[in-house]
Amino acid sequence: MKKISALLLTAMTLALTTGCTDSDIVTIDFWHNYSAGDGQVEVLEDLIAEFEEDHPNIHVEHVFLEWSALRQGVILGADTGLLPDLLRGDIAFVPQFQSLNVLEELSAYDDYETVANTVLAQPNSSNLMNGKYYGLASNTNTKILFYNEDILEAADVDVPTTLDEMWDAASAVSSETVIGYVEPWTGIWNVGPYIWSEGGDILSPDNTTATGYLNGAIPVAVISKMRQMYADGHLTGSSMNPSAMGDTDGWAAGKYAMELDGPWRQASNNAAGINYGAIPLPPGDEGSISVLGGENFMMFKTSPDEEKAAAWEFTKFLAGEHAQVEMAK
């Protein structure tokens, strides 16, 4: 009897000291678009290890997906129910995914307001629809003007201080071997800053009407200017000319002199050893108005309650100061 009691006591002691069993651990699926090329995935994996050490009952399975794959995965998942517990993706995904009725309302969580107050209000507003928040800001970015200093100097052209000067500078440096300005795409993310900075708009203030705005005098003038520059060989991009050299390759080859782009341009230009400068978008008649970009964290209705709670804990960790500083490095 004493031997049996001793064995039972030993078994109970082991059960108390071995921590979580596999059945106690909640696994969350995290889809994201952190870049492996600039070390973001490596940092993410280090952060996950730290989080799991502090939260031994939570295991994070992360999956990298490109922009289009993230979007398509959720669109398909809206029908199949196969969705992650947490996603980090483009701010433009929030209204798209909410229209599919798959996003969890995060503002319903008791501590959402406290957490939201630790991030920038303007980027986080991209999660707001009909008075409710369906995400939390992960990071934000905008677009600024990058220019090849060697090309401008060789042509004796000053760094532009206005939008008109920017277009003039692009024309002045263009030659048989150089195209003054590259604009890879022609969507609102690309041409919107030029229109807004000149005082134009693409939609009515309530975002319901395009007629009279998108085809207003200022947008037409901006697009006409770009069309003429393309015709003159002073502007190019793959959406205008599918055979045009990609912007990253064109910068590396010394073919492109200027581009309105985001912080990723800095990384690629540094890697190529380009002598470049960067300034805010030169102002038009209404000032310098660029775009708001970035990514948000989103959770999904399809997750069980335990996974939702775990995903929210991990979201708060990633939005916290430590994780933000590590990722920013």
mmCIF file of N, CA and C in Angstrom, residues 19 54 93:
data_model
loop_
_atom_site.group_PDB
_atom_site.id
_atom_site.type_symbol
_atom_site.label_atom_id
_atom_site.label_comp_id
_atom_site.label_asym_id
_atom_site.label_seq_id
_atom_site.Cartn_x
_atom_site.Cartn_y
_atom_site.Cartn_z
ATOM 1 N N GLY A 19 3.943 21.074 -16.893
ATOM 2 C CA GLY A 19 3.342 22.163 -17.655
ATOM 3 C C GLY A 19 2.232 21.674 -18.566
ATOM 4 N N ASP A 54 6.350 32.975 -23.349
ATOM 5 C CA ASP A 54 5.540 33.668 -22.344
ATOM 6 C C ASP A 54 4.106 33.144 -22.295
ATOM 7 N N PHE A 93 -7.710 45.308 -47.704
ATOM 8 C CA PHE A 93 -8.413 44.043 -47.514
ATOM 9 C C PHE A 93 -9.585 44.174 -46.549
#
